[in-house]
Short mmCIF file of C-alpha atoms and ligand atoms in Angstrom, two decimals:
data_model
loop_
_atom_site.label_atom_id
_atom_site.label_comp_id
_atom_site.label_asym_id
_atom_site.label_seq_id
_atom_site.Cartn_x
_atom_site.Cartn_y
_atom_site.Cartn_z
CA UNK A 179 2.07 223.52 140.16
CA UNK A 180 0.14 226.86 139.96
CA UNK A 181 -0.29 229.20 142.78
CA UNK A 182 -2.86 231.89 142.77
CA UNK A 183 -1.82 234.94 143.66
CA UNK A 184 -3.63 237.12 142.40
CA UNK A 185 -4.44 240.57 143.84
CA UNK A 186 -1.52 239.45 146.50
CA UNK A 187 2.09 241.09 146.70
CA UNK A 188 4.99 239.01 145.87
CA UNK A 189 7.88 240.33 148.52
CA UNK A 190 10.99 238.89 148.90
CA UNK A 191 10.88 236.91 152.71
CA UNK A 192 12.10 238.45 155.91
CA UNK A 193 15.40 238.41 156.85
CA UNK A 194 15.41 238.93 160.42
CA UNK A 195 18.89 240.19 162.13
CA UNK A 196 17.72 239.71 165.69
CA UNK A 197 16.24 236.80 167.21
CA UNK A 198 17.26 234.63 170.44
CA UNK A 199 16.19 230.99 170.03
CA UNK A 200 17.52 229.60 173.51
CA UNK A 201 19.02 226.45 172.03
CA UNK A 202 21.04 225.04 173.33
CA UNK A 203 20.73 225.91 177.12
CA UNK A 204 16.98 227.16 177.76
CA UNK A 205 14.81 225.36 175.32
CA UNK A 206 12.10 225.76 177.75
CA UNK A 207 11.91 229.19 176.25
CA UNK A 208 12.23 228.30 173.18
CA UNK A 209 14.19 225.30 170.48
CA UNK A 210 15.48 225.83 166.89
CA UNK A 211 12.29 223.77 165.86
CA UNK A 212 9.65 226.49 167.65
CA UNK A 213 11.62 229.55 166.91
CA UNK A 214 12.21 229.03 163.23
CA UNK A 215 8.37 227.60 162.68
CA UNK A 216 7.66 230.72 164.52
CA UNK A 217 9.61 232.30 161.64
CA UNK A 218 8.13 230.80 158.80
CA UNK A 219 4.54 231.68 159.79
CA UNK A 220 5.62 235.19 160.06
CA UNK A 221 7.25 235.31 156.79
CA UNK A 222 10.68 235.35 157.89
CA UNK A 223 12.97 233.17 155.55
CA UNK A 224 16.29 234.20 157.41
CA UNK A 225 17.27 234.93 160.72
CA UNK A 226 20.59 235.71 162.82
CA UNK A 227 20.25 234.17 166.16
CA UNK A 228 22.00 235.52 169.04
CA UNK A 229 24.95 234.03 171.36
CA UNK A 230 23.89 234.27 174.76
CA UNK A 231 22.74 230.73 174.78
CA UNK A 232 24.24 228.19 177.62
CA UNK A 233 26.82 227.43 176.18
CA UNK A 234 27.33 231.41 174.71
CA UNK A 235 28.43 230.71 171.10
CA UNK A 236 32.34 232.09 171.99
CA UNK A 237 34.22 228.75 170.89
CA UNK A 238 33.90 226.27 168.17
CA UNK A 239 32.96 223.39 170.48
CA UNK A 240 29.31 225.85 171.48
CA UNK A 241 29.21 226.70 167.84
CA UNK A 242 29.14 222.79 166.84
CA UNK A 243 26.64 222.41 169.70
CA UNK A 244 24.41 225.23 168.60
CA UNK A 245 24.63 223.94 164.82
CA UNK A 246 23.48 220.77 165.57
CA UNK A 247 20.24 221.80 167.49
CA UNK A 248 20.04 223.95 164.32
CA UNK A 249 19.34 220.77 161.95
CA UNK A 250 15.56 221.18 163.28
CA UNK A 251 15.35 224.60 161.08
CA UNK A 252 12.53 225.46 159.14
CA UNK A 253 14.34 228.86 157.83
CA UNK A 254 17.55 229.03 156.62
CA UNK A 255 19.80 231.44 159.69
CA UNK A 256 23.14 232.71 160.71
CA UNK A 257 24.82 232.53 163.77
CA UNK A 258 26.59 235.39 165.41
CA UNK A 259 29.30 234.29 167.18
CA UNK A 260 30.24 235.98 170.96
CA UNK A 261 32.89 238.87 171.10
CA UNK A 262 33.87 239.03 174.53
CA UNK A 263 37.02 239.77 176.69
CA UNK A 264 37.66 236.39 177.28
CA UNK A 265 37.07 234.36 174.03
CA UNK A 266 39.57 236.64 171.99
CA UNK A 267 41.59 233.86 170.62
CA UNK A 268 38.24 232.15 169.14
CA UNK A 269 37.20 234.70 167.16
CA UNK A 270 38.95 233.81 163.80
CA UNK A 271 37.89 229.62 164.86
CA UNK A 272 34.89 230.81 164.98
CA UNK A 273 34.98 232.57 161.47
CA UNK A 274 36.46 229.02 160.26
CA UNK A 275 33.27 227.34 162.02
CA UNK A 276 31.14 229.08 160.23
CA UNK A 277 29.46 232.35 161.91
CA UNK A 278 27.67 234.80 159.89
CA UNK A 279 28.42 237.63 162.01
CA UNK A 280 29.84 238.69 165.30
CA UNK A 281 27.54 239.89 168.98
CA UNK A 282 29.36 242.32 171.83
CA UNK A 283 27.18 242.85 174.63
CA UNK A 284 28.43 246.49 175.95
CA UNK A 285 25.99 246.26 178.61
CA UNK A 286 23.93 243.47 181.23
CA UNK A 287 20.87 241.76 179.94
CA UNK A 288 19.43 238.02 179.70
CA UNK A 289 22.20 235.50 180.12
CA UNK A 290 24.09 238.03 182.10
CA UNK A 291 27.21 237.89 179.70
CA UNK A 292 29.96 240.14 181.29
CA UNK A 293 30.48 243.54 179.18
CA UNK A 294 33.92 243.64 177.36
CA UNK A 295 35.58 246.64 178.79
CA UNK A 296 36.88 249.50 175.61
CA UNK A 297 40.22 247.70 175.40
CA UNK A 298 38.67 244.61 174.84
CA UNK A 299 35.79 245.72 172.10
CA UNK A 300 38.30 247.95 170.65
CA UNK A 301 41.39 244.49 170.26
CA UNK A 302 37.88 242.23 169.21
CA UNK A 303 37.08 244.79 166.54
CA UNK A 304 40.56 245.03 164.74
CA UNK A 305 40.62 241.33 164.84
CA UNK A 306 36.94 241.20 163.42
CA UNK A 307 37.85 243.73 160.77
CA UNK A 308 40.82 242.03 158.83
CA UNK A 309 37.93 239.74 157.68
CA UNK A 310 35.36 242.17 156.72
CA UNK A 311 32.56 240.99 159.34
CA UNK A 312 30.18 242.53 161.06
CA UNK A 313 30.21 243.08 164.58
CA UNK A 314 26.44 243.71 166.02
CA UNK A 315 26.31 245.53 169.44
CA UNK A 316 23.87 245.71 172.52
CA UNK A 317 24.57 249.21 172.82
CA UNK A 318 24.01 250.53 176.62
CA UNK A 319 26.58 251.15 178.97
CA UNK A 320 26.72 248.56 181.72
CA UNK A 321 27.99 251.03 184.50
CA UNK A 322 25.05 254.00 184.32
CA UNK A 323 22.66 251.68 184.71
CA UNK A 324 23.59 249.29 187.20
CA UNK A 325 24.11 252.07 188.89
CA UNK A 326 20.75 253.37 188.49
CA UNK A 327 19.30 250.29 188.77
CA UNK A 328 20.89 249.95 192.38
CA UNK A 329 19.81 253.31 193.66
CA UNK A 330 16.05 252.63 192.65
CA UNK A 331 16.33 249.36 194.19
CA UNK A 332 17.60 250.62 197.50
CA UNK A 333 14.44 253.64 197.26
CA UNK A 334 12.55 250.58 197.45
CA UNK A 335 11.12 251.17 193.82
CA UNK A 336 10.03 248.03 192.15
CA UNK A 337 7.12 248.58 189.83
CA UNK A 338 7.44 248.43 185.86
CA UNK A 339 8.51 252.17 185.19
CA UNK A 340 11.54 251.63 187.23
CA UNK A 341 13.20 249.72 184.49
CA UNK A 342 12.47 252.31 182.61
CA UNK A 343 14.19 254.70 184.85
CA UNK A 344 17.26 252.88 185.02
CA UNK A 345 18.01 252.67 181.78
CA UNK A 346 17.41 256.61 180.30
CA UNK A 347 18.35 257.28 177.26
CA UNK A 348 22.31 258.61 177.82
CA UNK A 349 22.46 254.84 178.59
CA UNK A 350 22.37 253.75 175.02
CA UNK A 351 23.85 257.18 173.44
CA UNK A 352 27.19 256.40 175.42
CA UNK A 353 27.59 253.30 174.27
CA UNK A 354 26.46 254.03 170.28
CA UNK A 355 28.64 256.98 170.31
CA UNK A 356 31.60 254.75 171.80
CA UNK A 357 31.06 251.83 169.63
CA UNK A 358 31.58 253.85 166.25
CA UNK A 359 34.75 255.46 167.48
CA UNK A 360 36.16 252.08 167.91
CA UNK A 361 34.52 251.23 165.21
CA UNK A 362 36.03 254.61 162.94
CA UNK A 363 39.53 253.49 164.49
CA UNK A 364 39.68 250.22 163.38
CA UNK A 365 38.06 249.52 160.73
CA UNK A 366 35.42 247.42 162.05
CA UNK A 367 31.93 247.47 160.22
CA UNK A 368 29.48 247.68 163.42
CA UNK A 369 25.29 247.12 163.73
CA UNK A 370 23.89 248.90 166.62
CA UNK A 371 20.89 247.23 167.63
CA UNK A 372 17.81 247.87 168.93
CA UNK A 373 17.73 251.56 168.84
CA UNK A 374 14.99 252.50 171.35
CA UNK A 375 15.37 256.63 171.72
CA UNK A 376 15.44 259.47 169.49
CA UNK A 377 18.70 260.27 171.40
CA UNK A 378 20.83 257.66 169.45
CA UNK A 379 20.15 258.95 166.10
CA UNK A 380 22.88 262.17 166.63
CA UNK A 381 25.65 259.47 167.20
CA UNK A 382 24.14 257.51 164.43
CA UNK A 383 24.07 260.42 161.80
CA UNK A 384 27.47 261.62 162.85
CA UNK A 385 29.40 258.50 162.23
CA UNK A 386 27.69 257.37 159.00
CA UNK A 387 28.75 261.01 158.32
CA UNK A 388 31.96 260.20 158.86
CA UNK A 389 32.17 257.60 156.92
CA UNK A 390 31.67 254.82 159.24
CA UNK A 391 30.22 251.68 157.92
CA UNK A 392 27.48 251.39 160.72
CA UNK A 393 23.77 250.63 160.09
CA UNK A 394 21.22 250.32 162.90
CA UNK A 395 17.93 248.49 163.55
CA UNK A 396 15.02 249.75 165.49
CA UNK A 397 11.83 246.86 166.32
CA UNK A 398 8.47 247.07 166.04
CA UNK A 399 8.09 247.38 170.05
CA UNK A 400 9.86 250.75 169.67
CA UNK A 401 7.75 251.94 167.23
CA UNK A 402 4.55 250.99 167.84
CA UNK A 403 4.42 251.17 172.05
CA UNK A 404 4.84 254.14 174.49
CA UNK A 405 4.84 254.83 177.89
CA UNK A 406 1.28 253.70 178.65
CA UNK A 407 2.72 249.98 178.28
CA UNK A 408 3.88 250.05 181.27
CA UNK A 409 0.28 250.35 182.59
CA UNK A 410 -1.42 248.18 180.65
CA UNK A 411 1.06 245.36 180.14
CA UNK A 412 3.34 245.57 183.43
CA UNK A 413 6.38 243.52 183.63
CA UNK A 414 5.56 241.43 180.42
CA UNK A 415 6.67 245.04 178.90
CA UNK A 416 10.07 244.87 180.42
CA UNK A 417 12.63 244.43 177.80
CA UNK A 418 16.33 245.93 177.29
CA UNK A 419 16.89 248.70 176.40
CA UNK A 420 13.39 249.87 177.30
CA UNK A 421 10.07 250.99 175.34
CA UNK A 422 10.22 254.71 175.82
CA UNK A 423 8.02 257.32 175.95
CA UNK A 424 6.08 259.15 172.81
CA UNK A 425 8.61 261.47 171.57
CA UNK A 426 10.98 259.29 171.09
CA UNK A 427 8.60 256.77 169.56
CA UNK A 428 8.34 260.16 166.86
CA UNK A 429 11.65 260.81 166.17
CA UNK A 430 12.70 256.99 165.65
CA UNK A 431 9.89 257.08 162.64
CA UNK A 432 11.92 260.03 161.78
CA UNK A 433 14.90 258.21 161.85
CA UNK A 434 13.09 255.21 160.05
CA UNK A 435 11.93 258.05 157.53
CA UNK A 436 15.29 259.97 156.50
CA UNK A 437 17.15 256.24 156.76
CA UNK A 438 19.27 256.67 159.72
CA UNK A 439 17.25 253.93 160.88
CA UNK A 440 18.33 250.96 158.66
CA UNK A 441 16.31 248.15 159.06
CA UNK A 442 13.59 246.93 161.59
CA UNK A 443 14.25 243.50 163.45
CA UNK A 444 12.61 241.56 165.84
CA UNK A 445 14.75 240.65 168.90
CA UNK A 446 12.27 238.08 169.74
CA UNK A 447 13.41 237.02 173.23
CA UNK A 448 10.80 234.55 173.94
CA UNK A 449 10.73 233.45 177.84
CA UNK A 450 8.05 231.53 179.99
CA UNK A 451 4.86 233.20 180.60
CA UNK A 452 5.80 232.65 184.21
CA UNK A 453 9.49 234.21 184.09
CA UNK A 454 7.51 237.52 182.17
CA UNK A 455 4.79 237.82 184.93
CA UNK A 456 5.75 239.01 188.42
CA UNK A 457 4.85 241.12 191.21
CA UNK A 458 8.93 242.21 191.48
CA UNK A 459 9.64 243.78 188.01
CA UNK A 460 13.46 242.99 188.94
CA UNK A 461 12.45 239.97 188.74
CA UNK A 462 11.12 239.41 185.19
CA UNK A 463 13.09 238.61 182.28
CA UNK A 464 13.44 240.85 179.68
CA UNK A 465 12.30 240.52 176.61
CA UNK A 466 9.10 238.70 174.69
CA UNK A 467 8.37 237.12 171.60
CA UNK A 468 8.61 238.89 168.46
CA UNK A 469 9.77 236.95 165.08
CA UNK A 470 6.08 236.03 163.98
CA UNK A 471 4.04 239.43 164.63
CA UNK A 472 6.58 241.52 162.42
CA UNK A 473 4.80 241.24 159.39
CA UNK A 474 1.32 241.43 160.23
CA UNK A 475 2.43 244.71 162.44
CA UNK A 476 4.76 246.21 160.49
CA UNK A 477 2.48 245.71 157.23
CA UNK A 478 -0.66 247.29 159.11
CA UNK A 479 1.69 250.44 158.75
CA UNK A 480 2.21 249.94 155.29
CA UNK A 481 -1.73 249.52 154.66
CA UNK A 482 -2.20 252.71 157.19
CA UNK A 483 0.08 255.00 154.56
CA UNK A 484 2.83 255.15 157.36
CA UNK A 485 5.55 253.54 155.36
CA UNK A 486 5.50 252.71 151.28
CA UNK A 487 5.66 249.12 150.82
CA UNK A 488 8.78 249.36 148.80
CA UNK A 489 10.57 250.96 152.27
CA UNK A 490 8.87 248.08 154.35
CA UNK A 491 11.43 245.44 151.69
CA UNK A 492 14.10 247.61 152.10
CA UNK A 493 13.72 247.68 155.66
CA UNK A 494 13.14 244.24 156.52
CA UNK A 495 14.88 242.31 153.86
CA UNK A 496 17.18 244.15 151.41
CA UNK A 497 19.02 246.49 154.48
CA UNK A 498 19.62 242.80 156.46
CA UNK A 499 20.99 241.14 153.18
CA UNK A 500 23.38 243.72 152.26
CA UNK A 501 24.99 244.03 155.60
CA UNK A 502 25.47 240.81 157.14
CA UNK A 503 26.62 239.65 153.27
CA UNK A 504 23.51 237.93 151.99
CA UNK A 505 23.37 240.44 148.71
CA UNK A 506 22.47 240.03 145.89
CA UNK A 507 21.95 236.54 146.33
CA UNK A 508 22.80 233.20 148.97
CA UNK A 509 21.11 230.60 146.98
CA UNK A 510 24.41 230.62 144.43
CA UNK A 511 26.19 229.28 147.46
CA UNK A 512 23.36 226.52 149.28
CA UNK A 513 21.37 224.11 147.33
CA UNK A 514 17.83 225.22 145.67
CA UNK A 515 17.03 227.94 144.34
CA UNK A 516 16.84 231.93 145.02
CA UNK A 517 13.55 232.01 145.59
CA UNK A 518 12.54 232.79 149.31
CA UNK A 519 9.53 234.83 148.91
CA UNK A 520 6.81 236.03 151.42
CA UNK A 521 3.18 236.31 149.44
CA UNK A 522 1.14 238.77 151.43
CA UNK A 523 -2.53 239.83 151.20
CA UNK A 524 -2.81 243.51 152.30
CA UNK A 525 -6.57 243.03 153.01
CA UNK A 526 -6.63 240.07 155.54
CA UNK A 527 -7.39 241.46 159.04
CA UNK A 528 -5.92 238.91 161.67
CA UNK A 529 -5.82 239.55 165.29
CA UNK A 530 -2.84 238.61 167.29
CA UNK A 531 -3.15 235.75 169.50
CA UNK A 532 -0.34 234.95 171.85
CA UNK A 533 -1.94 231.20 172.39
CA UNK A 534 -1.45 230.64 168.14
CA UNK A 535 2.04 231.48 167.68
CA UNK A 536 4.31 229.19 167.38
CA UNK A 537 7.00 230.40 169.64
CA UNK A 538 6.98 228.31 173.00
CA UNK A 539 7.71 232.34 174.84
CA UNK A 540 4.17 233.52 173.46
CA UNK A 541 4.07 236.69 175.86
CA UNK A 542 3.07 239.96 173.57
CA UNK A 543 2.43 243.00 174.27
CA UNK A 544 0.50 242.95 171.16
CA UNK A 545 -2.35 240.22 172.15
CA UNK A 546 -5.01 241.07 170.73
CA UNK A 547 -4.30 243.46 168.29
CA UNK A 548 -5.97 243.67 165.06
CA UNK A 549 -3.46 243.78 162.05
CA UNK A 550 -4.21 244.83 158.33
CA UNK A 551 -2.15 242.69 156.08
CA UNK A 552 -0.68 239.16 156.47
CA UNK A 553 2.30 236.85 155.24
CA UNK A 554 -0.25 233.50 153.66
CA UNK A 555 2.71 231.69 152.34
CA UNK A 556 6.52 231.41 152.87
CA UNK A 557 8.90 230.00 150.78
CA UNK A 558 12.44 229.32 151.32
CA UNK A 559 14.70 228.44 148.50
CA UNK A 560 11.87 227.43 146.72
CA UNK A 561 10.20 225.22 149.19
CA UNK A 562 6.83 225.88 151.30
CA UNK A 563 7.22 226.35 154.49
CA UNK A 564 4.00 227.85 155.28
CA UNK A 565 1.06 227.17 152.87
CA UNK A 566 -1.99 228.75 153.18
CA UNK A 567 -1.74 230.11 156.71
CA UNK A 568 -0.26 226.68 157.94
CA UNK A 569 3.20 225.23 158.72
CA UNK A 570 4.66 223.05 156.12
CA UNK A 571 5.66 220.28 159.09
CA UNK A 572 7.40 218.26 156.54
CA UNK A 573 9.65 221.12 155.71
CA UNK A 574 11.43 221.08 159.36
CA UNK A 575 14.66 220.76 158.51
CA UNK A 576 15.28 222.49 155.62
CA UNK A 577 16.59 225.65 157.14
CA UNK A 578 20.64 225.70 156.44
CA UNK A 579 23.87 227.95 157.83
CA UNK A 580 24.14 230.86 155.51
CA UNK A 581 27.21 231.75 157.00
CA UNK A 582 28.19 234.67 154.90
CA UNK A 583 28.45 234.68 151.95
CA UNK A 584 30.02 237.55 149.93
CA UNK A 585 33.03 238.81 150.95
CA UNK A 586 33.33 242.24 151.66
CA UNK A 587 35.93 244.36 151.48
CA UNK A 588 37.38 246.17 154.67
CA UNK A 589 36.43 249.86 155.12
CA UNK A 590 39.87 251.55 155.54
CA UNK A 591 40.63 252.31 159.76
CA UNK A 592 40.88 255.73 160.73
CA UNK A 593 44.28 255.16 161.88
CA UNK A 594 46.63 252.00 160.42
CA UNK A 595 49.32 252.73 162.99
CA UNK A 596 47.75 252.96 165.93
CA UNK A 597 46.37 249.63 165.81
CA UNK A 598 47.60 246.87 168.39
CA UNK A 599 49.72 245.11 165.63
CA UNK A 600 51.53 248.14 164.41
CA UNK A 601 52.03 249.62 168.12
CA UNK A 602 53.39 246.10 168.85
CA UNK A 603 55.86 246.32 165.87
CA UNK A 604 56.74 249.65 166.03
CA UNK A 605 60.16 249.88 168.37
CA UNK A 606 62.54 246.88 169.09
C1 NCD B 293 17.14 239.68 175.19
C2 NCD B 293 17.06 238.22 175.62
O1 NCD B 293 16.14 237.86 176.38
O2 NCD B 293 17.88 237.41 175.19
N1 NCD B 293 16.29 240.45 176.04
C3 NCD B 293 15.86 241.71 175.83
O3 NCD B 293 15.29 242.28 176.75
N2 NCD B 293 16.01 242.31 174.68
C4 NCD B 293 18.56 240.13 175.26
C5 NCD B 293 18.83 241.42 174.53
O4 NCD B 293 18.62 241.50 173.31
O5 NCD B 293 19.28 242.38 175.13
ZN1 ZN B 294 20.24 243.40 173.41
ZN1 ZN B 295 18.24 240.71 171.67
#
C-alpha cells in the first residue's frame, strides 16, 4: 500500500510526558478512549498519563484498575505511578505492575493529593533510585502559596490574576531547587515539570551542572501566552503553576534555546466547560486541554523560523524517549513494528476549534487560532491511527503499556552513607 507523501515531513510521532486522562474516577472529563483519540489526531503516538486519578495510581490494585480502562487506547502510554508519604511500601509493587515512571506532587493542585513532606520525597527517591526510574515532580511549594492564596482570599480578591498572584515565581524555584538536592543526594533521576518562569532555569542549570540527571519540560501554554490571558480568557486560563507574564515567556525560549529546557509537553488537564467557567476564579479547576493542539502550535513556530524543525523532534519526541527509557527503540519489546511516525504538511493552515477536538475537556485558550503546519496522519507501530485528518476508529485499542523499557543505570548519589539504609546499618 503506497502513501503519498510527497512534499510532507516524515517525523517520528509525539511522545507526550504529560497528560491527565481522568480514568478511572472523572471520566466526565475525560476516558482513555477520548484522551488517547485526542492523541492520535494530534500526532502523539505516546503518552505518560498522570496519577491523580480516583483511585490515585499509589497501589497495584489502582494500577490494575487504571490498566484496564487503558485497553480502550488508541496510542501506546505509560503510567506514572504516585510517590507519596503514604504509599511508600508500593512503590517497588508498583515497579512489578508495570509503571513507566514515578509522579510526586510537592505542591496542591487538581485531585488535591497531599504534598509529601522532604523526608518523605527524599526516603521515595532512594527507593526509586535503586531501580533507575524516573521520578517526575509538580514542582511548587505547597506552603507559600496556600499561604498566599489565603491572604488574597481574605482581601476579598477573586478575579483571574489572583491565581496568578498566589503562586509567584519563588513558588516553583523552591521546590526545583529542593527537588535536585534530594535528587543530587540520592541518586534519584528527577523531571521537573511544567516549568512556567524564567526563575527556574538558575536551579535548573546549576544541578545539571552538577551533574544531576534532571531534565525539565516547559508547554506550549508557557510559551505561547502572557499576561493578557488573563483578560481575554478569564478563569478558563487558570492552570497550575500559572501562565506568567512576558519576560518570563522570553527567557523560557531562552531556556528552550540553550537546552536547559528539555522537552515541551502538554499537561492536557481536560475538565468540563462548566468546572473551567466561573464567576469565583477559586472556584475553577485548573488546567485545560492540551494533547491535540501541540503540533499544529508548536509547528506554527517551526514554520515562523522560531525553532528548526530538527529541535521541534528533539524536543517533543527524542528528549521524552531517552528519559523515561523509550530509546532507541520500544517496538523490540511490544508487538509490530518501530514505526510510529507523525507525517506533517508544513503548509496546511488549520484553525483551532475547541468543538472538533476530540478530548471530552475541549476548553482552550487557543480557540480560534490559526496554525501553520499540521500532523495528517499518525501511525503507531505501524498501524493508522489517524488517516487523512480522521481517526482510524477501528484502531481503538491498539495502544499498549510501554512500561519502560531499557534499563538504565543508576547515576551515582552524592553521598552512599548518608542514605536511610546505611544510617540504619551503621551502629548496633
Ligand atoms: C492538572 C490537572 O488538572 O490534573 N492541572 C493543572 O492545572 N495543571 C494538575 C497539574 O498538572 O498540576
Ligand atoms: Zn502539575
Ligand atoms: Zn499536569
Amino acid at each position: 500500500e503506497v502513501l503519498d507523501a510527497a512534499g510532507k515531513y516524515l517525523l517520528p510521532g509525539a511522545i507526550d510526558a504529560h497528560v491527565h486522562f481522568r480514568d478511572p474516577g472523572y471520566t466526565h472529563k475525560e476516558t482513555w478512549e477520548t484522551g488517547t483519540a485526542s492523541a492520535a489526531m494530534g500526532g502523539v503516538t505516546t503518552v505518560f498519563e498522570m496519577p491523580n486519578t480516583n483511585p490515585p495510581t499509589g497501589t497495584v490494585e489502582a494500577l490494575n484498575l487504571k490498566l484496564k480502562s487503558a485497553e480502550a487506547a488508541y496510542v501506546d502510554f505509560g503510567i506514572y505511578g504516585l510517590l507519596g508519604e503514604d504509599n511508600l511500601d508500593h512503590l517497588e509493587a508498583l515497579i512489578e505492575g508495570g509503571v513507566a515512571a514515578f509522579k510526586c506532587f510537592m505542591g496542591n493542585t487538581f485531585g488535591n493529593l497531599p504534598s509529601p513532606p522532604s523526608g518523605a520525597i527524599l526516603e521515595g527517591f532512594e527507593i526509586v533510585a535503586k531501580h533507575g526510574y524516573r521520578v517526575a515532580l509538580h514542582a511548587e511549594n505547597a506552603s507559600i502559596m496556600a499561604r498566599r492564596q489565603t491572604k488574597l482570599q481574605a482581601a476579598g480578591r477573586c478575579d483571574p490574576l489572583a491565581h496568578l498572584d498566589a503562586r509567584p515565581p519563588v513558588v516553583a524555584v523552591e521546590a526545583v531547587a529542593r527537588a535536585a538536592i534530594l535528587a543530587e543526594w540520592t541518586g534519584a533521576r528527577i523531571h521537573i515539570l511544567h516549568v512556567s518562569s524564567g526563575d527556574e532555569l538558575r536551579p535548573l542549570r546549576e544541578a545539571k551542572a552538577r551533574g544531576v540527571d534532571i531534565t525539565a519540560e516547559t508547554c506550549p501554554h508557557y510559551l505561547l501566552l502572557d499576561e493578557h490571558a488573563y483578560t481575554d480568557k478569564k478563569s478558563l486560563i487558570r492552570v497550575n503553576p500559572p501562565v506568567r507574564e512576558k519576560v518570563h515567556q522570553d527567557q523560557l525560549w531562552q531556556g528552550v534555546a540553550d537546552g536547559t529546557i528539555d522537552m515541551i509537553a502538554t499537561d492536557h488537564a481536560p475538565h468540563s466547560h462548566d468546572e473551567k467557567h466561573r464567576e469565583d476564579i477559586w472556584s475553577a479547576d485548573c488546567g485545560f486541554t492540551g494533547v491535540q493542539t501541540q503540533m499544529p502550535l508548536m509547528l506554527s513556530q517551526v514554520v515562523a523560523g522560531r525553532m528548526p524543525i530538527t529541535q521541534y523532534v528533539r524536543m517533543t519526541s527524542l528528549a521524552p524517549a531517552k528519559a523515561f527509557g523509550l530509546y532507541p527503540r520500544k517496538g523490540a519489546l511490544l508487538p509490530g513494528s518501530d514505526a510510529d511516525i507523525v507525517i506533517v504538511d508544513l503548509d496546511r493552515e488549520t484553525v483551532v476549534e475547541s468543538g472538533e477536538l476530540q478530548s471530552k475537556g475541549n476548553s482552550t485558550p487557543f480557540h480560534g487560532w490559526t496554525a501553520k503546519g499540521a500532523p495528517i496522519h499518525t501511525l503507531v507501530r505501524g498501524r493508522f491511527v489517524m488517516r487523512d485528518g480522521e481517526l482510524c476508529t477501528e484502531a481503538k485499542g491498539h495502544g499498549l503499556n510501554v512500561r519502560r523499557v531499557q534499563q538504565m543505570p543508576t547515576p551515582t548519589p552524592r553521598n552512599t552513607h548518608t542514605t536511610t539504609a546505611a544510617i540504619l546499618a551503621r551502629r548496633p
